[in-house]
mmCIF file of C-alpha atoms in Angstrom:
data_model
loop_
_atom_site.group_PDB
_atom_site.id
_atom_site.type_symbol
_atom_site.label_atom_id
_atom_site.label_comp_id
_atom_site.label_asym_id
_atom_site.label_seq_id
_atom_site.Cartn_x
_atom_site.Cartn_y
_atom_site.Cartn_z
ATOM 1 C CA UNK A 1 -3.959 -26.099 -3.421
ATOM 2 C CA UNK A 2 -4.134 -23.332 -0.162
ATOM 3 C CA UNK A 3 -3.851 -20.561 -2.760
ATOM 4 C CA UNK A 4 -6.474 -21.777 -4.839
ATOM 5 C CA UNK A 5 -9.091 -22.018 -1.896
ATOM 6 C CA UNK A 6 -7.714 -18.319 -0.351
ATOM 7 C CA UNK A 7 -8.700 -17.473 -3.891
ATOM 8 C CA UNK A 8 -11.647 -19.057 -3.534
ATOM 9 C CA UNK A 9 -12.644 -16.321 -0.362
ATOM 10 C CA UNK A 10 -13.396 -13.800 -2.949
ATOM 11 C CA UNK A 11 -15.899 -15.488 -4.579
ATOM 12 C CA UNK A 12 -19.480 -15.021 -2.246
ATOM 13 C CA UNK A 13 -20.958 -18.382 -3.599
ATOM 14 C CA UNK A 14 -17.998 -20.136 -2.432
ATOM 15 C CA UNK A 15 -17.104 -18.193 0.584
ATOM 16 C CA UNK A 16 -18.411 -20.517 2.960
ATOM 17 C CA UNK A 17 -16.895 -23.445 2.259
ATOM 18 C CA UNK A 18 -13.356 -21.914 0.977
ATOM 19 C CA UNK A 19 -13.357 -20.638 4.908
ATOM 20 C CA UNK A 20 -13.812 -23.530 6.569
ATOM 21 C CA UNK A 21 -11.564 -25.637 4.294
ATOM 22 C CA UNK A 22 -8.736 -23.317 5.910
ATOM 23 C CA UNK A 23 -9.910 -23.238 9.386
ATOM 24 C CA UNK A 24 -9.392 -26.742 8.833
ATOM 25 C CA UNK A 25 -6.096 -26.376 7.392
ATOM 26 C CA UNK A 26 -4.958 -23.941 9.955
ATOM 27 C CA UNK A 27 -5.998 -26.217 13.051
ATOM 28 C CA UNK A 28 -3.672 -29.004 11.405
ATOM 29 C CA UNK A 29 -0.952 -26.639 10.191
ATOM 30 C CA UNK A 30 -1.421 -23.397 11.018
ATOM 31 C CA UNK A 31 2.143 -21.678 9.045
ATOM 32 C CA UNK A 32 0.388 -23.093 5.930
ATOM 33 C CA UNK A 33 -2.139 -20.435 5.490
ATOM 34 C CA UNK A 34 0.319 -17.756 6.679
ATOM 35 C CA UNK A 35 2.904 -18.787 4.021
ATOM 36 C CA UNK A 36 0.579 -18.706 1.299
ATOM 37 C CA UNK A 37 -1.971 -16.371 1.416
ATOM 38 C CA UNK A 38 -0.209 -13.745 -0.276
ATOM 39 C CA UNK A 39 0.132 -15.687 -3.096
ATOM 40 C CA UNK A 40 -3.780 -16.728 -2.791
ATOM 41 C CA UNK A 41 -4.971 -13.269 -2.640
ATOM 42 C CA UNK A 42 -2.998 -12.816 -5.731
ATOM 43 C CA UNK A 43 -4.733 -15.280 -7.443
ATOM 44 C CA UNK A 44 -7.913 -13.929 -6.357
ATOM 45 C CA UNK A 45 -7.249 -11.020 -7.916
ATOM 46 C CA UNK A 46 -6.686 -12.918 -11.758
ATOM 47 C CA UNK A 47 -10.309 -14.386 -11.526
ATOM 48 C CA UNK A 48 -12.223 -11.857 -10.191
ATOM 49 C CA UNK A 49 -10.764 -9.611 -13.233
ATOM 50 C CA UNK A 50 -11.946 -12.187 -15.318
ATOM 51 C CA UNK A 51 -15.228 -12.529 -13.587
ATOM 52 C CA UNK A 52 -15.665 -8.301 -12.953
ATOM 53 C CA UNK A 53 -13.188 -6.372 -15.291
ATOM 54 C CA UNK A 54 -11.684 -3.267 -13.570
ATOM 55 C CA UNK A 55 -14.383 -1.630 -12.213
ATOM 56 C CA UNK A 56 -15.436 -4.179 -9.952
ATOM 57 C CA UNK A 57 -11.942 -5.581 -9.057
ATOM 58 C CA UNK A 58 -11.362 -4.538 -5.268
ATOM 59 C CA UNK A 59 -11.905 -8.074 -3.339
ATOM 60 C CA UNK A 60 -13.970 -5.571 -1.180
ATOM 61 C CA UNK A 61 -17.579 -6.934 -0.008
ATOM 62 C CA UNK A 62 -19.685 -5.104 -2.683
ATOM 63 C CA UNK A 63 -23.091 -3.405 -0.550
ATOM 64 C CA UNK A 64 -24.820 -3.264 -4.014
ATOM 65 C CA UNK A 65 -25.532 -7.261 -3.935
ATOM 66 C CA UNK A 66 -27.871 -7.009 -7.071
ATOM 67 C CA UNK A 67 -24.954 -6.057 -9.260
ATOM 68 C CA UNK A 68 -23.218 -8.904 -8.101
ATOM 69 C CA UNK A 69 -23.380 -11.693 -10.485
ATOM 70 C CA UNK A 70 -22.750 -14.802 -8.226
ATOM 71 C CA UNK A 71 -25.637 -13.420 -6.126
ATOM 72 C CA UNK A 72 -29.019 -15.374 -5.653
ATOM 73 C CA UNK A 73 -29.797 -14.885 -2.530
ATOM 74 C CA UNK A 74 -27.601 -12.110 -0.908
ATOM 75 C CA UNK A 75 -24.619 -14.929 -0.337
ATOM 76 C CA UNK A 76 -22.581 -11.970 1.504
ATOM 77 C CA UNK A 77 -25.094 -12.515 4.429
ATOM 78 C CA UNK A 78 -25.330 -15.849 4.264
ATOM 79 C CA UNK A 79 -21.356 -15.854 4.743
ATOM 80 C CA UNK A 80 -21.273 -12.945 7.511
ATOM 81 C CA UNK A 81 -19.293 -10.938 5.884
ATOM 82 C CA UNK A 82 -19.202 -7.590 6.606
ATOM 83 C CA UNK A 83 -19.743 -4.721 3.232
ATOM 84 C CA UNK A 84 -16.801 -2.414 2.799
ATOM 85 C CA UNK A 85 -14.809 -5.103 4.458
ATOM 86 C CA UNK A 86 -12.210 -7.229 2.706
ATOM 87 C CA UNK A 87 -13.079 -10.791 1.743
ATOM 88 C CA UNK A 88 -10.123 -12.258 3.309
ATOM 89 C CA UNK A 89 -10.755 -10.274 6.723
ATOM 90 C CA UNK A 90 -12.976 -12.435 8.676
ATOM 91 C CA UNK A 91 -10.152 -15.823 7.779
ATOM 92 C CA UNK A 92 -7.538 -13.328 8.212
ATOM 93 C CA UNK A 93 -8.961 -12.295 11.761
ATOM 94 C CA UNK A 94 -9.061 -16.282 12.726
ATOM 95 C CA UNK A 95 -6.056 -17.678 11.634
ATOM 96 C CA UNK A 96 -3.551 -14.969 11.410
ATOM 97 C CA UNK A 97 -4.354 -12.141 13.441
ATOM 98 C CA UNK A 98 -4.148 -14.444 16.627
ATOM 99 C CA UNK A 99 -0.374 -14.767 16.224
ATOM 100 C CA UNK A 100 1.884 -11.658 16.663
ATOM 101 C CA UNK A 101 4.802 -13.664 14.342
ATOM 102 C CA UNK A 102 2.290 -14.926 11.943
ATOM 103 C CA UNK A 103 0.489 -11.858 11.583
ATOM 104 C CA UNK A 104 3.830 -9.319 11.214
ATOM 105 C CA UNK A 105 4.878 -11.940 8.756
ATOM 106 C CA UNK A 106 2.009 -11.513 6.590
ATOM 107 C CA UNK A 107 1.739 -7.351 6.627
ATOM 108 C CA UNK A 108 5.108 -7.899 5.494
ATOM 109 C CA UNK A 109 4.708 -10.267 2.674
ATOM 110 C CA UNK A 110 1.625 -8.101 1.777
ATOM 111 C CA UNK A 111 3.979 -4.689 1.500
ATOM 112 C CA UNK A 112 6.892 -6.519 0.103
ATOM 113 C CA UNK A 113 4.449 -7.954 -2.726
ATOM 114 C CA UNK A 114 3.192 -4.303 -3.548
ATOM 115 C CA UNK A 115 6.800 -3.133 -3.963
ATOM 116 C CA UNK A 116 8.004 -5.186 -6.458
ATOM 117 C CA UNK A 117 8.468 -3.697 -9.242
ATOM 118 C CA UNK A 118 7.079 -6.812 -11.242
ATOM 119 C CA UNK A 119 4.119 -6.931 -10.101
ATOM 120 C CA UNK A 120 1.206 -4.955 -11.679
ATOM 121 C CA UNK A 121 -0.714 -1.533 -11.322
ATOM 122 C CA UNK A 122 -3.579 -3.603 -10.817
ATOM 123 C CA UNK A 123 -2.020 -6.152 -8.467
ATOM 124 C CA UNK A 124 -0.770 -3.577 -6.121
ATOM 125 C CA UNK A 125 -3.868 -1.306 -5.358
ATOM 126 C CA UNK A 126 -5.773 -5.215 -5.326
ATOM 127 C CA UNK A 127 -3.585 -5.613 -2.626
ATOM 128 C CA UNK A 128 -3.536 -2.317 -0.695
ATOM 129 C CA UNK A 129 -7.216 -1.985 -0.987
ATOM 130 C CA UNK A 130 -7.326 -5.292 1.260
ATOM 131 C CA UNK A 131 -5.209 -3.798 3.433
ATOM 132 C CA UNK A 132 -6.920 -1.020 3.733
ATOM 133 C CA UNK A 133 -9.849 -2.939 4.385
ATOM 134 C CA UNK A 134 -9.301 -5.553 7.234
ATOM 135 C CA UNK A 135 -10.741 -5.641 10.098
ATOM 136 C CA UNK A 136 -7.830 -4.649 12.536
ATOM 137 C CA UNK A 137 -8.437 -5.461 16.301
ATOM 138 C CA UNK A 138 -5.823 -4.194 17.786
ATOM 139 C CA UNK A 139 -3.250 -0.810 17.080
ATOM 140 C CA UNK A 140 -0.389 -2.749 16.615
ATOM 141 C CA UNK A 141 -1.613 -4.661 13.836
ATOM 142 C CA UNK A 142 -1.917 -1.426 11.367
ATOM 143 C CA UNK A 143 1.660 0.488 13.097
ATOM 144 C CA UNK A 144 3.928 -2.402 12.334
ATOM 145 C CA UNK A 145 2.231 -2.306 8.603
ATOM 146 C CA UNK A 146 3.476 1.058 9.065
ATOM 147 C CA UNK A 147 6.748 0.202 10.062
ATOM 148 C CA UNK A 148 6.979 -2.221 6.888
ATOM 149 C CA UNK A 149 5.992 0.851 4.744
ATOM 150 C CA UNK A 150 8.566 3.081 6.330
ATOM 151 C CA UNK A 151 11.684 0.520 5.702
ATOM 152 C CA UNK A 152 10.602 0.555 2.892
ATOM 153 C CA UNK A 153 10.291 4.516 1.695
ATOM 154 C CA UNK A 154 12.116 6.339 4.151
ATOM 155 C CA UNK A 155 15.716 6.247 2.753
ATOM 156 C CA UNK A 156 14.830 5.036 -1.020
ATOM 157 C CA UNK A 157 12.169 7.478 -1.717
ATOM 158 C CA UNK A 158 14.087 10.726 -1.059
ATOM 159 C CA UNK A 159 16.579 9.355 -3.537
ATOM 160 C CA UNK A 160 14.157 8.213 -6.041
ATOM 161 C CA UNK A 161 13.101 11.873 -5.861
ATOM 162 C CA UNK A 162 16.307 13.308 -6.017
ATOM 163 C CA UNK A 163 16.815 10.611 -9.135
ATOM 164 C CA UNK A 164 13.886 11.913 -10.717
ATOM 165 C CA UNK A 165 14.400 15.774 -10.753
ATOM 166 C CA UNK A 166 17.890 15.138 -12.147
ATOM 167 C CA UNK A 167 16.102 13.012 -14.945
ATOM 168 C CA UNK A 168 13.811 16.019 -15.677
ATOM 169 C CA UNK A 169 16.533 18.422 -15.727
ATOM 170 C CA UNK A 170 18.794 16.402 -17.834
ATOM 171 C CA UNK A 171 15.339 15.964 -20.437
ATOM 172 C CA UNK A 172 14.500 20.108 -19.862
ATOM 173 C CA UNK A 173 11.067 18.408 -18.878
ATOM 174 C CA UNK A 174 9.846 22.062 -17.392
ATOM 175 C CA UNK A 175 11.236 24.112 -20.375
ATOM 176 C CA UNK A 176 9.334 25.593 -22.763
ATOM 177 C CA UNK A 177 10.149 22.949 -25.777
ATOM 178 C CA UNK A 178 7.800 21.790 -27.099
ATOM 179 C CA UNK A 179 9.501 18.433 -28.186
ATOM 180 C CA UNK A 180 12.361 16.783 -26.126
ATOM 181 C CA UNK A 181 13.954 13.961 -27.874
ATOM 182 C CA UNK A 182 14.260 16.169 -31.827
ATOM 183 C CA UNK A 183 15.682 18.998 -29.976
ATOM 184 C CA UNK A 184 18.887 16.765 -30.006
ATOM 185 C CA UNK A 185 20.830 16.841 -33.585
ATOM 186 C CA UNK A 186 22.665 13.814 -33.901
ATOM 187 C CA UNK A 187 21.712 10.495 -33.454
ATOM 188 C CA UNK A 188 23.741 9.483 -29.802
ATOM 189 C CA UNK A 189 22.266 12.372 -27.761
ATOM 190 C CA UNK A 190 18.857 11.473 -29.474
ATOM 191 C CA UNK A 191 18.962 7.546 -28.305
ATOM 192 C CA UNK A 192 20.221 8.964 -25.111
ATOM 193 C CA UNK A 193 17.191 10.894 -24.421
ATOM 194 C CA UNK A 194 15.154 8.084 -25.030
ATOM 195 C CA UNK A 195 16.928 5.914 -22.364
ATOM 196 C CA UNK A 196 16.786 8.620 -20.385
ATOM 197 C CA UNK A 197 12.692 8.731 -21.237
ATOM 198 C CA UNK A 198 12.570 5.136 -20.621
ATOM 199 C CA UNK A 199 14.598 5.020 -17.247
ATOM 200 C CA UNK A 200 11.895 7.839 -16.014
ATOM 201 C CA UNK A 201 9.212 5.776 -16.850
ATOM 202 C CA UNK A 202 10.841 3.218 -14.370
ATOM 203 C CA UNK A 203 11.300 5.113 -11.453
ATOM 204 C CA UNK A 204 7.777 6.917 -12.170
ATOM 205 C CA UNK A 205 6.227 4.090 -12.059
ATOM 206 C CA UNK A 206 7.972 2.908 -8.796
ATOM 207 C CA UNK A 207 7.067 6.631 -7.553
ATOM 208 C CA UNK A 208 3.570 5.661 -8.021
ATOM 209 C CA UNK A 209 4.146 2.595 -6.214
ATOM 210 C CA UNK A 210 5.633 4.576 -2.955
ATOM 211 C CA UNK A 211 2.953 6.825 -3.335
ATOM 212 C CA UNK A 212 0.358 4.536 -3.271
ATOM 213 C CA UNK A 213 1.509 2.969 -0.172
ATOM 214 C CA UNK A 214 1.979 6.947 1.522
ATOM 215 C CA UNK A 215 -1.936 7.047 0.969
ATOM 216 C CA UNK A 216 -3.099 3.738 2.286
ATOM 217 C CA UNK A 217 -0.650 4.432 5.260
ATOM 218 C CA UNK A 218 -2.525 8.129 5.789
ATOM 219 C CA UNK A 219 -5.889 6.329 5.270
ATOM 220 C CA UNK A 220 -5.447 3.968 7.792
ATOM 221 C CA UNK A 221 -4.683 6.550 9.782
ATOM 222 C CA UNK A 222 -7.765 8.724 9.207
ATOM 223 C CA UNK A 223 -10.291 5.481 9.648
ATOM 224 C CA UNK A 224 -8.785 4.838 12.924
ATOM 225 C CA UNK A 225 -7.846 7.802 14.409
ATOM 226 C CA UNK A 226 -3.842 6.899 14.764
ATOM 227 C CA UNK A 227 -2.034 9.973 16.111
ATOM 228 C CA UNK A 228 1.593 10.550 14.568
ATOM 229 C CA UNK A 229 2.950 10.746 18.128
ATOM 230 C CA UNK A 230 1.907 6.920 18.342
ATOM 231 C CA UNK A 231 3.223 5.913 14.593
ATOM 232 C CA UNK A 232 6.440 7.688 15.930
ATOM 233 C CA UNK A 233 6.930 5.937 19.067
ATOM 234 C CA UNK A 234 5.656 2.435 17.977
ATOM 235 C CA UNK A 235 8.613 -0.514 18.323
ATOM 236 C CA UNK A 236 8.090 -3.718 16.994
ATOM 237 C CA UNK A 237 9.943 -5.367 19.582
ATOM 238 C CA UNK A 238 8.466 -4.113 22.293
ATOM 239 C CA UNK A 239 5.172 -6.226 21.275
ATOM 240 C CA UNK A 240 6.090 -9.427 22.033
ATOM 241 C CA UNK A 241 2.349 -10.969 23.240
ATOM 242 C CA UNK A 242 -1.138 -9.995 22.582
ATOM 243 C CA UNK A 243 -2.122 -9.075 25.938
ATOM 244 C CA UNK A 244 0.113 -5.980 25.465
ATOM 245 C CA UNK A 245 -1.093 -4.530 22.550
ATOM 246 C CA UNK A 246 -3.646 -1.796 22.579
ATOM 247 C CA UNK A 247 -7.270 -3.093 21.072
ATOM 248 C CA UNK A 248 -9.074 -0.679 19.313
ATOM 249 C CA UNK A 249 -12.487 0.737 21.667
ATOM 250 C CA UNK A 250 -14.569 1.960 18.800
ATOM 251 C CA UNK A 251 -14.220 -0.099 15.603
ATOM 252 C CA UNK A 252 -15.108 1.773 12.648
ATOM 253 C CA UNK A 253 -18.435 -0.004 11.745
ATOM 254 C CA UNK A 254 -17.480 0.982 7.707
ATOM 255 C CA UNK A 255 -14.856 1.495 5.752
ATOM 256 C CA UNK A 256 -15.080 4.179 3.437
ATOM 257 C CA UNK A 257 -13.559 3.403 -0.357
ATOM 258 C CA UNK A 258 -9.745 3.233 -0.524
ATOM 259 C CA UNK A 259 -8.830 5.657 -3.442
ATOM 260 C CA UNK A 260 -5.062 4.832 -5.181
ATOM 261 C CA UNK A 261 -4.853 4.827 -8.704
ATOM 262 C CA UNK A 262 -6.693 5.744 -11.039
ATOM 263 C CA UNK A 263 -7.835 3.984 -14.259
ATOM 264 C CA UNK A 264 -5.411 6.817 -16.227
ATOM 265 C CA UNK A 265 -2.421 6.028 -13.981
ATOM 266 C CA UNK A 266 -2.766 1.717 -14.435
ATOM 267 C CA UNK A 267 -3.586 2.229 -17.901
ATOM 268 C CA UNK A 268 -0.230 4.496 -18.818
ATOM 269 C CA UNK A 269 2.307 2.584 -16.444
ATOM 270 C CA UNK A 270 1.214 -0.963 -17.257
ATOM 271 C CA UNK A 271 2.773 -0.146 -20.400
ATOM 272 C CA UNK A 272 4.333 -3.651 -21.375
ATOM 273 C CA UNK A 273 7.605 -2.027 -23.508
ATOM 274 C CA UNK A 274 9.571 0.683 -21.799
ATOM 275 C CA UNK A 275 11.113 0.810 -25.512
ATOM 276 C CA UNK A 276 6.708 2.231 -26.341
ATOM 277 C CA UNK A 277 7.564 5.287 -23.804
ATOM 278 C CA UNK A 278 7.873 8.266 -25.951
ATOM 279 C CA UNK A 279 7.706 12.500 -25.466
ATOM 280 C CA UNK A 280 4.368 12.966 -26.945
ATOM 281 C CA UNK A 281 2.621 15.647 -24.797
ATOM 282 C CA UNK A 282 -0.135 13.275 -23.022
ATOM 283 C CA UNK A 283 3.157 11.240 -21.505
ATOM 284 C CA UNK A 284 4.967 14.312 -20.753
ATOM 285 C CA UNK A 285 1.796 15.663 -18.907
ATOM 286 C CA UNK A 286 1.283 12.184 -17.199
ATOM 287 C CA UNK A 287 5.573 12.145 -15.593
ATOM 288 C CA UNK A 288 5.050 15.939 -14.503
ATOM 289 C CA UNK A 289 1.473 14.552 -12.443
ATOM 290 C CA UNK A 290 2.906 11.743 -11.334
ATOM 291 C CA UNK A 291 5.946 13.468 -10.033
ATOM 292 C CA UNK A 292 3.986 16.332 -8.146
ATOM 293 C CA UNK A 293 2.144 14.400 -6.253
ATOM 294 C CA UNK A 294 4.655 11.975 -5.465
ATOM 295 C CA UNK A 295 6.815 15.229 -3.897
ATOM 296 C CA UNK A 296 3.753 16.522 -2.708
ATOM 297 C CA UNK A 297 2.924 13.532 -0.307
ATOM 298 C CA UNK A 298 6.845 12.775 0.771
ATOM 299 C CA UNK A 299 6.970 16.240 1.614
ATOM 300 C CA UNK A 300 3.866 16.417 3.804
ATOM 301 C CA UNK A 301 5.265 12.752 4.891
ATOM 302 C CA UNK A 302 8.689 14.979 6.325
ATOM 303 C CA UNK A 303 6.631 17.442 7.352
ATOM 304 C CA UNK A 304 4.831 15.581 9.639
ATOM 305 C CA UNK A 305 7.648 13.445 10.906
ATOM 306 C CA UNK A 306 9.737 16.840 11.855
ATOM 307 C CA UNK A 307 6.580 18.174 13.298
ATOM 308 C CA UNK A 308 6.774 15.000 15.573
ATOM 309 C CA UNK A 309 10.024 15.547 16.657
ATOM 310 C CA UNK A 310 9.784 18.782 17.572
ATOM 311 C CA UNK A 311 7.534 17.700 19.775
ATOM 312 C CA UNK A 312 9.367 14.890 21.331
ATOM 313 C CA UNK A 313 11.706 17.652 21.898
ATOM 314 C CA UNK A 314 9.971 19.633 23.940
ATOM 315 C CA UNK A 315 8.525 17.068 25.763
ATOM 316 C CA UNK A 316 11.613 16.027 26.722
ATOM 317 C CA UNK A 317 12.995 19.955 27.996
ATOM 318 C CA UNK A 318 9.953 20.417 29.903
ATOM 319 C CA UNK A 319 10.543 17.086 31.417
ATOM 320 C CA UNK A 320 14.096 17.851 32.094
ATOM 321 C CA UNK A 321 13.382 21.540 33.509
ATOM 322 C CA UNK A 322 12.150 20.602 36.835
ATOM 323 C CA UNK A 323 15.107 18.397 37.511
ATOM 324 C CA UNK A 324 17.884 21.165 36.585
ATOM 325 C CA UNK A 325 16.105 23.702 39.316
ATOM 326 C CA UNK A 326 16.059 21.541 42.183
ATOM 327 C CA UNK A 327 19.888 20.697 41.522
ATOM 328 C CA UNK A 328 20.240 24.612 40.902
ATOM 329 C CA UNK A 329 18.406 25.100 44.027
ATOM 330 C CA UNK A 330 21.062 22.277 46.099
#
């Protein structure tokens, strides 16, 4: 029932009265709507594709109200809802945002949900474009998403790299033949290139997946200004209430479109058969994209990290300087 009427946010004729239903809900038993949303916004996302199609399949407030079909008389006003915003921000902001627990709970369910690797192309940039678009009140809120992102990427994302570029060497992906799977004579090395094919599609498609999350993570960071010396020295346990955490002064007053996938990239990895994947030159073409611009943003992910560092470095030698020549002076 609370999924359905989370669900229910994204429509603007029913907006409204989905909203107060949960404030409702929330007042009685507030770890409901927490517990659930995820798999409301979810939901959400199956019938506005049905209502939409792709194009029109963000669960972002729309500015261009006369393309909306549900609209009669410009129902995002009549809702308050902000445009560029997410439908879910304005419950989000009043019945999970107020909690630190609550609201760390959610970013995490949100991330976790992206990175399965069951859940669609579709479903996961429907659920980072909400992310991208909430309306965050206070710094915290978007470094601990951070900090969910990181777990996530930092360890198993250089090795799905590594795993890849042994995949493409094993498959001469950057030689010069022209076809990869006949170049193999007999019939065992021929069905191993194709699981070798099909186990690259996997981890390409997961590729996309951490890449997709890089992006939102360096958006977020764009829209609000976030420094990497604060992403760096962020620690989730140090915010333990509210009145600690750093509000934002200047909230940006729109947010600009969240760009992920493409229509290319959900169309060739929602493949439904990994058995379908074969080494016609369109696939080969779409693994060598995929894979340079999943190296491209972990490496300028590392680069900025060890940039940080160095810094912390040196702040800490200069800090330490003034110390050593009083006690060489004693």
């Amino acid at each position: 029932c609370i999924e359905a009427i989370v669900a229910c946010l994204f429509d603007p004729e029913s907006h409204a009265t989905a909203h107060q239903a949960i404030m409702q809900i929330s007042t009685k038993n507030p770890e409901f709507i927490q517990l659930r949303a995820v798999q409301g916004i979810c939901l959400s996302h199956k019938y506005r594709y049905t209502v939409y199609g792709e194009e029109k399949d963000s669960g972002v407030v729309n500015p261009c109200v006369d393309e909306d079909p549900f609209n009669k008389v410009d129902p995002m006003l009549r809702s308050g809802l902000q445009v560029s915003f997410s439908y879910w921000s304005k419950t989000y902001k009043q019945t999970i945002a107020n909690k630190i627990k609550k609201r760390n709970q959610f970013l995490q369910s949100m991330v976790a949900e992206i990175v399965k690797d069951k859940s669609s192309m579709q479903i996961k940039l429907y659920l980072a474009t909400n992310l991208a678009s909430l309306t965050y009140a206070v710094l915290e809120e978007i470094l601990y998403m951070f900090h969910c992102i990181t777990k996530y990427i930092s360890l198993k994302g250089s090795l799905l790299l590594d795993k890849i570029q042994e995949t493409f060497a094993a498959l001469h992906i950057f030689d010069d033949d022209d076809d990869i799977i006949n170049q193999a004579v007999d019939v065992q090395k021929r069905q191993k290139k194709k699981d070798l094919l099909a186990s690259l599609f996997h981890d390409l498609r997961r590729a996309q997946t951490y890449s997709l999350l890089l992006k939102l993570k360096q958006f977020l960071k764009n829209v609000y200004s976030i420094s990497e010396a604060k992403v760096h020295a962020y620690n989730p346990k140090k915010s333990k209430s509210l009145s600690s955490e750093r509000p934002f002064h200047a909230l940006p007053p729109k947010i600009p479109p969240f760009k992920g996938y493409s229509a290319e990239v959900i169309q060739f990895y929602e493949n439904p058969s990994l058995q379908s994947v074969s080494n016609d030159s369109k696939t080969i073409e779409m693994f060598k994209k995929t894979y340079h611009e999943f190296k491209f943003i972990m490496s300028t992910e590392e680069e900025a990290d060890a940039e940080e560092e160095i810094r912390e470095n040196a702040a800490e030698s200069e800090d330490e300087s003034p110390r050593n020549t009083e006690e060489d002076e004693n």
